[in-house]
Tab-separated table of C-alpha atoms and ligand atoms in Angstrom:
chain	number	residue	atom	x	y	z
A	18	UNK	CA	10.634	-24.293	11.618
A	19	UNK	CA	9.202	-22.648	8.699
A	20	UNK	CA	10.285	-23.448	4.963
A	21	UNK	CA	9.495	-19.762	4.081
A	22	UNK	CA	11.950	-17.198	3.477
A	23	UNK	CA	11.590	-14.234	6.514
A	24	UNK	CA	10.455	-11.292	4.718
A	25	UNK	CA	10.495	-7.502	5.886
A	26	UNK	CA	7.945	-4.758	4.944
A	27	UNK	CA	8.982	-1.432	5.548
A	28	UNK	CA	6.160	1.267	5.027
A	29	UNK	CA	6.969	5.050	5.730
A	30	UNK	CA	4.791	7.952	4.933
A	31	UNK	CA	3.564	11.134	6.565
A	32	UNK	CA	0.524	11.157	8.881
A	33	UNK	CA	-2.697	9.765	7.530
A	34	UNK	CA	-1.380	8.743	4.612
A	35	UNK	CA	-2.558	5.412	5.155
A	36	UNK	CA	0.312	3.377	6.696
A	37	UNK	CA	-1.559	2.000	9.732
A	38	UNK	CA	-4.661	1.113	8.085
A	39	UNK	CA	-2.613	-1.144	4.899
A	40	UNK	CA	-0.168	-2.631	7.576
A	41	UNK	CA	-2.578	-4.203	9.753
A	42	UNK	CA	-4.069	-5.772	6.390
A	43	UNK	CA	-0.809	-6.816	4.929
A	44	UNK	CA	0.036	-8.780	8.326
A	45	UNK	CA	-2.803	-10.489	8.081
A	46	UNK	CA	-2.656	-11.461	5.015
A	47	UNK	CA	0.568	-12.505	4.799
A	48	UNK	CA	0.905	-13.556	8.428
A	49	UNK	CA	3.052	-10.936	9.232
A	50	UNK	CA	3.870	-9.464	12.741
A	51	UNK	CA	2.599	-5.688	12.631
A	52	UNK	CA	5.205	-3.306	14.206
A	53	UNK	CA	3.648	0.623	14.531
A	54	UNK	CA	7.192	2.448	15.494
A	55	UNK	CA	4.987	5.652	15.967
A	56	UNK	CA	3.436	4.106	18.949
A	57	UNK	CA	6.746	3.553	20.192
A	58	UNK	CA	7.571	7.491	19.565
A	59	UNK	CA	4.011	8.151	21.581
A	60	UNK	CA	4.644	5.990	24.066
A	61	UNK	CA	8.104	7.621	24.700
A	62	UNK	CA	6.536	10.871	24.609
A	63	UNK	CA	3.777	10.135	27.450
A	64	UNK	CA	6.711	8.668	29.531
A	65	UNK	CA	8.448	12.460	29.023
A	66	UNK	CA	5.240	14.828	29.665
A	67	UNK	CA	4.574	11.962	32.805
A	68	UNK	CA	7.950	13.055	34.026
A	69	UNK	CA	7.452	16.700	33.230
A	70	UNK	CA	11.179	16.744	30.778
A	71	UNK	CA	10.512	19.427	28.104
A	72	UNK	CA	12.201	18.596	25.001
A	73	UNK	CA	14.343	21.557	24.864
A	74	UNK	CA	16.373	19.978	28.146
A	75	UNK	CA	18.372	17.916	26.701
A	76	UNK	CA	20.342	16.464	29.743
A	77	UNK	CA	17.096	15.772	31.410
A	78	UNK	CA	16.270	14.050	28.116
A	79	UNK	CA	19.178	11.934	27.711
A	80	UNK	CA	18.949	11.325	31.713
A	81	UNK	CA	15.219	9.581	30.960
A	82	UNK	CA	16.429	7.851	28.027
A	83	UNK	CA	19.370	6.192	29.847
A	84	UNK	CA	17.032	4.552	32.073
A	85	UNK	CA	14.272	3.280	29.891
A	86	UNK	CA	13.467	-0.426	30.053
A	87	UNK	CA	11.838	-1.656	26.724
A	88	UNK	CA	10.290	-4.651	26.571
A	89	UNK	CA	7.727	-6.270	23.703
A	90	UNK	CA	4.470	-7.771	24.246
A	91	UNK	CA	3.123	-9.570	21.180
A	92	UNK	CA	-1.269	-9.106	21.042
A	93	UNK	CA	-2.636	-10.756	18.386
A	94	UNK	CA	-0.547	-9.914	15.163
A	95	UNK	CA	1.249	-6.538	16.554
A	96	UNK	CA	3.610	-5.522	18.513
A	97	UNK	CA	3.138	-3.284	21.641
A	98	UNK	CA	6.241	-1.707	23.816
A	99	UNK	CA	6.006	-1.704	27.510
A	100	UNK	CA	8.006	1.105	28.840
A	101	UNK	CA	9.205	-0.211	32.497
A	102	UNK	CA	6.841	-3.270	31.959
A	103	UNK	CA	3.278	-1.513	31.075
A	104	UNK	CA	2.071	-0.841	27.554
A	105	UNK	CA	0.788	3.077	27.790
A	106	UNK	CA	-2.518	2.716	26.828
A	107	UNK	CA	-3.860	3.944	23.366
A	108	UNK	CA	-6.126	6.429	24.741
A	109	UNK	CA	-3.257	8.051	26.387
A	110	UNK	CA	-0.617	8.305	23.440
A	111	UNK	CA	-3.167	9.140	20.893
A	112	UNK	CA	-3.977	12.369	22.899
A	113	UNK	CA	-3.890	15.898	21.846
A	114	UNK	CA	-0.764	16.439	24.040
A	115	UNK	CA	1.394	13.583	22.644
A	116	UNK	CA	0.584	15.202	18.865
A	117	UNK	CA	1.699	18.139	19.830
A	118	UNK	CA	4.735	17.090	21.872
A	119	UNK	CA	5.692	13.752	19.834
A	120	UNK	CA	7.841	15.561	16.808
A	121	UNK	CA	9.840	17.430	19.165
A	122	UNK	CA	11.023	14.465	21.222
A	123	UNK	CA	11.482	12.533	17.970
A	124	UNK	CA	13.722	14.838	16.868
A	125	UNK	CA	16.519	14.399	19.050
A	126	UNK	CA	19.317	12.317	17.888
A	127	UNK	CA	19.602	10.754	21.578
A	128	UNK	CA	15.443	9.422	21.543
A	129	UNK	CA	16.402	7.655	18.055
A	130	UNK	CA	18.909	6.464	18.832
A	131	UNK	CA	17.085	4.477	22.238
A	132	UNK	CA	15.050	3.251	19.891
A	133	UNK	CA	16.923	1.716	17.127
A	134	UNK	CA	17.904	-1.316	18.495
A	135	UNK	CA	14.911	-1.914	20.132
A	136	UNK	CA	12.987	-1.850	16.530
A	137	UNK	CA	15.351	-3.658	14.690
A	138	UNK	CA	15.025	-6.434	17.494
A	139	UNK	CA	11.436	-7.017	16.589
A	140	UNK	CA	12.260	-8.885	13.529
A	141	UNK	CA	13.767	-11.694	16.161
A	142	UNK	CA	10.329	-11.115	18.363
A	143	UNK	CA	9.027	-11.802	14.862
A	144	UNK	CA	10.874	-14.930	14.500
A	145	UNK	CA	10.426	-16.257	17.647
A	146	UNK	CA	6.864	-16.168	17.463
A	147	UNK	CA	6.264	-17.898	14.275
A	148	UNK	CA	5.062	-14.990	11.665
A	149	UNK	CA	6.420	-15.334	8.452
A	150	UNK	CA	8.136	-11.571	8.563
A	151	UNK	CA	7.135	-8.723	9.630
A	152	UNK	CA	5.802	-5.070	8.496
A	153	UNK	CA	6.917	-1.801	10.535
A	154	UNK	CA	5.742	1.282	9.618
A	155	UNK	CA	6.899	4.625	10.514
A	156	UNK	CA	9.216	7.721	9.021
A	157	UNK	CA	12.815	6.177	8.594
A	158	UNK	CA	11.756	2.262	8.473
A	159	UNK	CA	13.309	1.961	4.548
A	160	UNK	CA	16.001	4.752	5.454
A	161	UNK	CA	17.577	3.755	8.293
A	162	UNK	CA	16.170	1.082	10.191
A	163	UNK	CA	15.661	-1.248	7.902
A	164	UNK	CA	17.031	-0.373	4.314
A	165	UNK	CA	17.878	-3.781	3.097
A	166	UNK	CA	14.056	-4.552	3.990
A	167	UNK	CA	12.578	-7.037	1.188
A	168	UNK	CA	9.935	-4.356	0.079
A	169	UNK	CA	10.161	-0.922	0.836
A	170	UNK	CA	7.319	1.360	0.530
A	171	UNK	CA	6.354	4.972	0.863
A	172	UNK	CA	2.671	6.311	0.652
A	173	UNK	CA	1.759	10.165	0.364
A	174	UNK	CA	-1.098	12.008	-0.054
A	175	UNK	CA	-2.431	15.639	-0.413
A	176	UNK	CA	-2.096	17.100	2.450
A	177	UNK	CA	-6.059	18.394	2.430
A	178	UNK	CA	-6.931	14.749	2.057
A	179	UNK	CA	-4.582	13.391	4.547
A	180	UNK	CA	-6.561	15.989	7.017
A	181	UNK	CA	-9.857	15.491	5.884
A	182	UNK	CA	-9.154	11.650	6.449
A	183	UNK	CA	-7.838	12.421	10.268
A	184	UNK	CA	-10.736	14.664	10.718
A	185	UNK	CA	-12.985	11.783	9.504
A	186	UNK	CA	-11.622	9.712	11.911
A	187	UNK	CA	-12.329	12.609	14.811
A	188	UNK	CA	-8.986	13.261	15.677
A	189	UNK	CA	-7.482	16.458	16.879
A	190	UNK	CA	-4.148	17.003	15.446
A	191	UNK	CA	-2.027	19.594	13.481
A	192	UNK	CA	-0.805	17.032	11.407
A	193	UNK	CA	0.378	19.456	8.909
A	194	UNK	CA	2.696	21.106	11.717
A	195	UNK	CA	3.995	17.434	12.671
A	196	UNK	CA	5.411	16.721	8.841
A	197	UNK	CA	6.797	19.714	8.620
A	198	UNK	CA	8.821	18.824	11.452
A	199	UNK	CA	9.779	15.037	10.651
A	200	UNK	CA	10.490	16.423	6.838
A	201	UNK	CA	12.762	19.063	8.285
A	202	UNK	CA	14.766	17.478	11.296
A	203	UNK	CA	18.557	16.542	10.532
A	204	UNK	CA	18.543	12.700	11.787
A	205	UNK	CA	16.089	10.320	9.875
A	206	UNK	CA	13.707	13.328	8.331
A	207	UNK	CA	10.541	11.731	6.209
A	208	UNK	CA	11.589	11.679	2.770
A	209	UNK	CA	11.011	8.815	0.280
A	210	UNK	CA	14.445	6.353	0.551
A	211	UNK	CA	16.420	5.925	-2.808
A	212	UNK	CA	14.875	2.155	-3.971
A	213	UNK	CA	11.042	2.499	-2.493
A	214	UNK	CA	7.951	2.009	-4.403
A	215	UNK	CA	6.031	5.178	-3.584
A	216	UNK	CA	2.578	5.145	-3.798
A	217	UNK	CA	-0.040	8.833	-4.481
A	218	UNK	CA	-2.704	7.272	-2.182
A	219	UNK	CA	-4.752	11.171	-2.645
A	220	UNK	CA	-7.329	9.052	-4.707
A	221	UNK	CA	-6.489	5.592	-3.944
A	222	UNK	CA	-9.459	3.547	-1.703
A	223	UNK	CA	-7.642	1.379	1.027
A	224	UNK	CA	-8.088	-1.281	-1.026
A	225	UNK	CA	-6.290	-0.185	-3.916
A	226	UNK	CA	-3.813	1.081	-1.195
A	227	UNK	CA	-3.052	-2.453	-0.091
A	228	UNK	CA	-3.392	-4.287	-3.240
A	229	UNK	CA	-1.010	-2.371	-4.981
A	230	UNK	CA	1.364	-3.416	-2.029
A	231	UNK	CA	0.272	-6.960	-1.695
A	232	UNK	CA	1.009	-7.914	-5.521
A	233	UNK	CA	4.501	-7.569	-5.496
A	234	UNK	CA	4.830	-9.439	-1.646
A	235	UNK	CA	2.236	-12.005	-3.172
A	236	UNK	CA	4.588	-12.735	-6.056
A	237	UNK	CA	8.064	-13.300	-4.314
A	238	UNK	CA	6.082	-15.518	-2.028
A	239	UNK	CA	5.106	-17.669	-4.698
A	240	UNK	CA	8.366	-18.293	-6.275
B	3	LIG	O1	-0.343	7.909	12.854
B	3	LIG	P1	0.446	9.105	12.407
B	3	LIG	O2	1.025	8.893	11.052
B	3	LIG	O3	-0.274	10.378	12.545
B	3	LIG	O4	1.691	9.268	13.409
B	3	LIG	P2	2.554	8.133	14.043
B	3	LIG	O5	2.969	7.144	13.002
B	3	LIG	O6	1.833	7.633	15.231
B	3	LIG	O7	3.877	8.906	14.483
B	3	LIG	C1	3.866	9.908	15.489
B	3	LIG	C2	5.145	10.685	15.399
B	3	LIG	O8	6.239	9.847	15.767
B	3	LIG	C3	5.522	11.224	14.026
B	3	LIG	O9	4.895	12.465	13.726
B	3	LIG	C4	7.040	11.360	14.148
B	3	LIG	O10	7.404	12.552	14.801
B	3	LIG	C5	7.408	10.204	15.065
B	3	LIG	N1	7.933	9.039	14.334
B	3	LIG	C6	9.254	9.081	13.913
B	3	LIG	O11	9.923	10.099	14.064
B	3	LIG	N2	9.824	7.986	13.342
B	3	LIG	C7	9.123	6.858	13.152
B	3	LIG	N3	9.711	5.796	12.599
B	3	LIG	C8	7.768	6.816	13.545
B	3	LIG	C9	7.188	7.935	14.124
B	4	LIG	O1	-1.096	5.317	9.748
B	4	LIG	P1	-1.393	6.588	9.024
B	4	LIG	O2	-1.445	7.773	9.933
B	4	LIG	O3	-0.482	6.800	7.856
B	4	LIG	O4	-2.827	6.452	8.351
B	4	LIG	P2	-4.065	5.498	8.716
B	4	LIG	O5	-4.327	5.578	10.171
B	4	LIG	O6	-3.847	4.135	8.106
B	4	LIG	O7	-5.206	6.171	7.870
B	4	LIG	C1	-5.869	7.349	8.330
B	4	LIG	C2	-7.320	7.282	7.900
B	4	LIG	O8	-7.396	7.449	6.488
B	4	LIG	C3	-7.984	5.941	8.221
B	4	LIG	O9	-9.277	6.218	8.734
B	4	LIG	C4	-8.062	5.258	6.882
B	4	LIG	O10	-9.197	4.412	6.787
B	4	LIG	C5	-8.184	6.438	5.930
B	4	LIG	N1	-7.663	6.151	4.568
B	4	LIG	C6	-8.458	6.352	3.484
B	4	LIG	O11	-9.625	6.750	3.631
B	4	LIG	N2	-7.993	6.095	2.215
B	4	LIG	C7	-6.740	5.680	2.016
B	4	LIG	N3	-6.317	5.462	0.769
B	4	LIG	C8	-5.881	5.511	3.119
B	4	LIG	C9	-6.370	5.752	4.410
């Protein structure tokens, strides 16, 4: 049993503003298990376009939802969902068809909702396994699904950047389209929570990114 206090690290931002990138870093550093809730949105969305459900049919919707089975597996230092016991691979959610469909379906209040329990019982996966805490990044970590998190952070960036940086990375996505739609939906839109430390990361290296996050986790862990 560790003699360390359990921390939480929420990090929420809009796409490519560098959330994925600092997380895996901080959970190494600080042992922490690494929890990427929009994989979990992806994943859900795959299941849906697999299934052919639009996400304008909402009883269809709700009729998937009801019969998901969730479960964790832990590789390494993150955490992957398996929807009815398989992970959905990564070249399969991060595809030009889950961008496009993924805001839609995370939108409705009955998707979120399937999912909130599940992602608040990863701090106990967390536990279980030994890391110290964890860090989950997404758009409503520090709002809703954890806001009594021990550090809550929120990282934005020029938009032109935040594309340039997606581009960089070869990746086809109207990620401009896909904030407008998390900033604008009525359950758990991206916005900064009251309380967060928010971070410009426009002109920020990753480096600077992370240390500017680690100084503040570094220094409650050495009291
Ligand atoms: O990596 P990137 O920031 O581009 O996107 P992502 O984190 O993989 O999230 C994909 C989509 O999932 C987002 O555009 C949101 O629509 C949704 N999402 C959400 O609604 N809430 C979360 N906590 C995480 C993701
Ligand atoms: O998870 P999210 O979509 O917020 O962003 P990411 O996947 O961590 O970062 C998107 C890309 O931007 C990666 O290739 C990072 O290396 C890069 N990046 C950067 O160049 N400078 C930063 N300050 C942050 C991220």
């Amino acid at each position: 049993m560790s003699h360390f206090p359990f921390i939480t690290v929420a990090i929420d931002g809009g796409a490519a503003s560098g959330k994925s990138s600092s997380s895996r870093t901080l959970s190494e550093r600080f042992n922490l298990l690494h929890v990427d809730t929009g994989s979990f949105y992806r994943a859900i969305t795959a299941e849906f376009l697999r299934r052919n459900v639009p996400a304008t049919d909402l009883p269809a919707v709700q009729a998937v939802v009801a019969g998901l089975q969730l479960s964790t597996r832990v590789n390494g230092r993150s955490a992957m969902m398996a929807v009815g016991g398989s992970v959905v691979p990564e070249a399969e959610i991060r595809r030009r068809e889950v961008n496009d469909h993924v805001s839609h379906f995370a939108a409705i209040p009955e998707v979120r909702t399937a999912l909130l329990a599940y992602q608040r019982g990863q701090a106990g996966v967390a536990r279980e396994r030994g890391f110290r805490g964890l860090v989950m990044e997404g758009r409503d970590i520090g709002s809703v699904i954890f806001p009594d998190a021990t550090f809550r952070f929120f990282l934005h960036a020029d938009p032109l950047e935040r594309a340039r940086r997606r581009a960089r990375e070869g990746g086809d996505d109207s990620i401009a389209e896909r904030d407008r739609l998390d900033s604008s939906r009525k359950t758990a839109p991206l916005a900064c929570p009251p309380g967060a430390i928010s971070i410009d990361t426009t002109f920020l290296t990753l480096p600077e990114v992370v240390e500017t996050m680690a100084a503040p986790i570094a220094a409650q862990l050495s009291r």
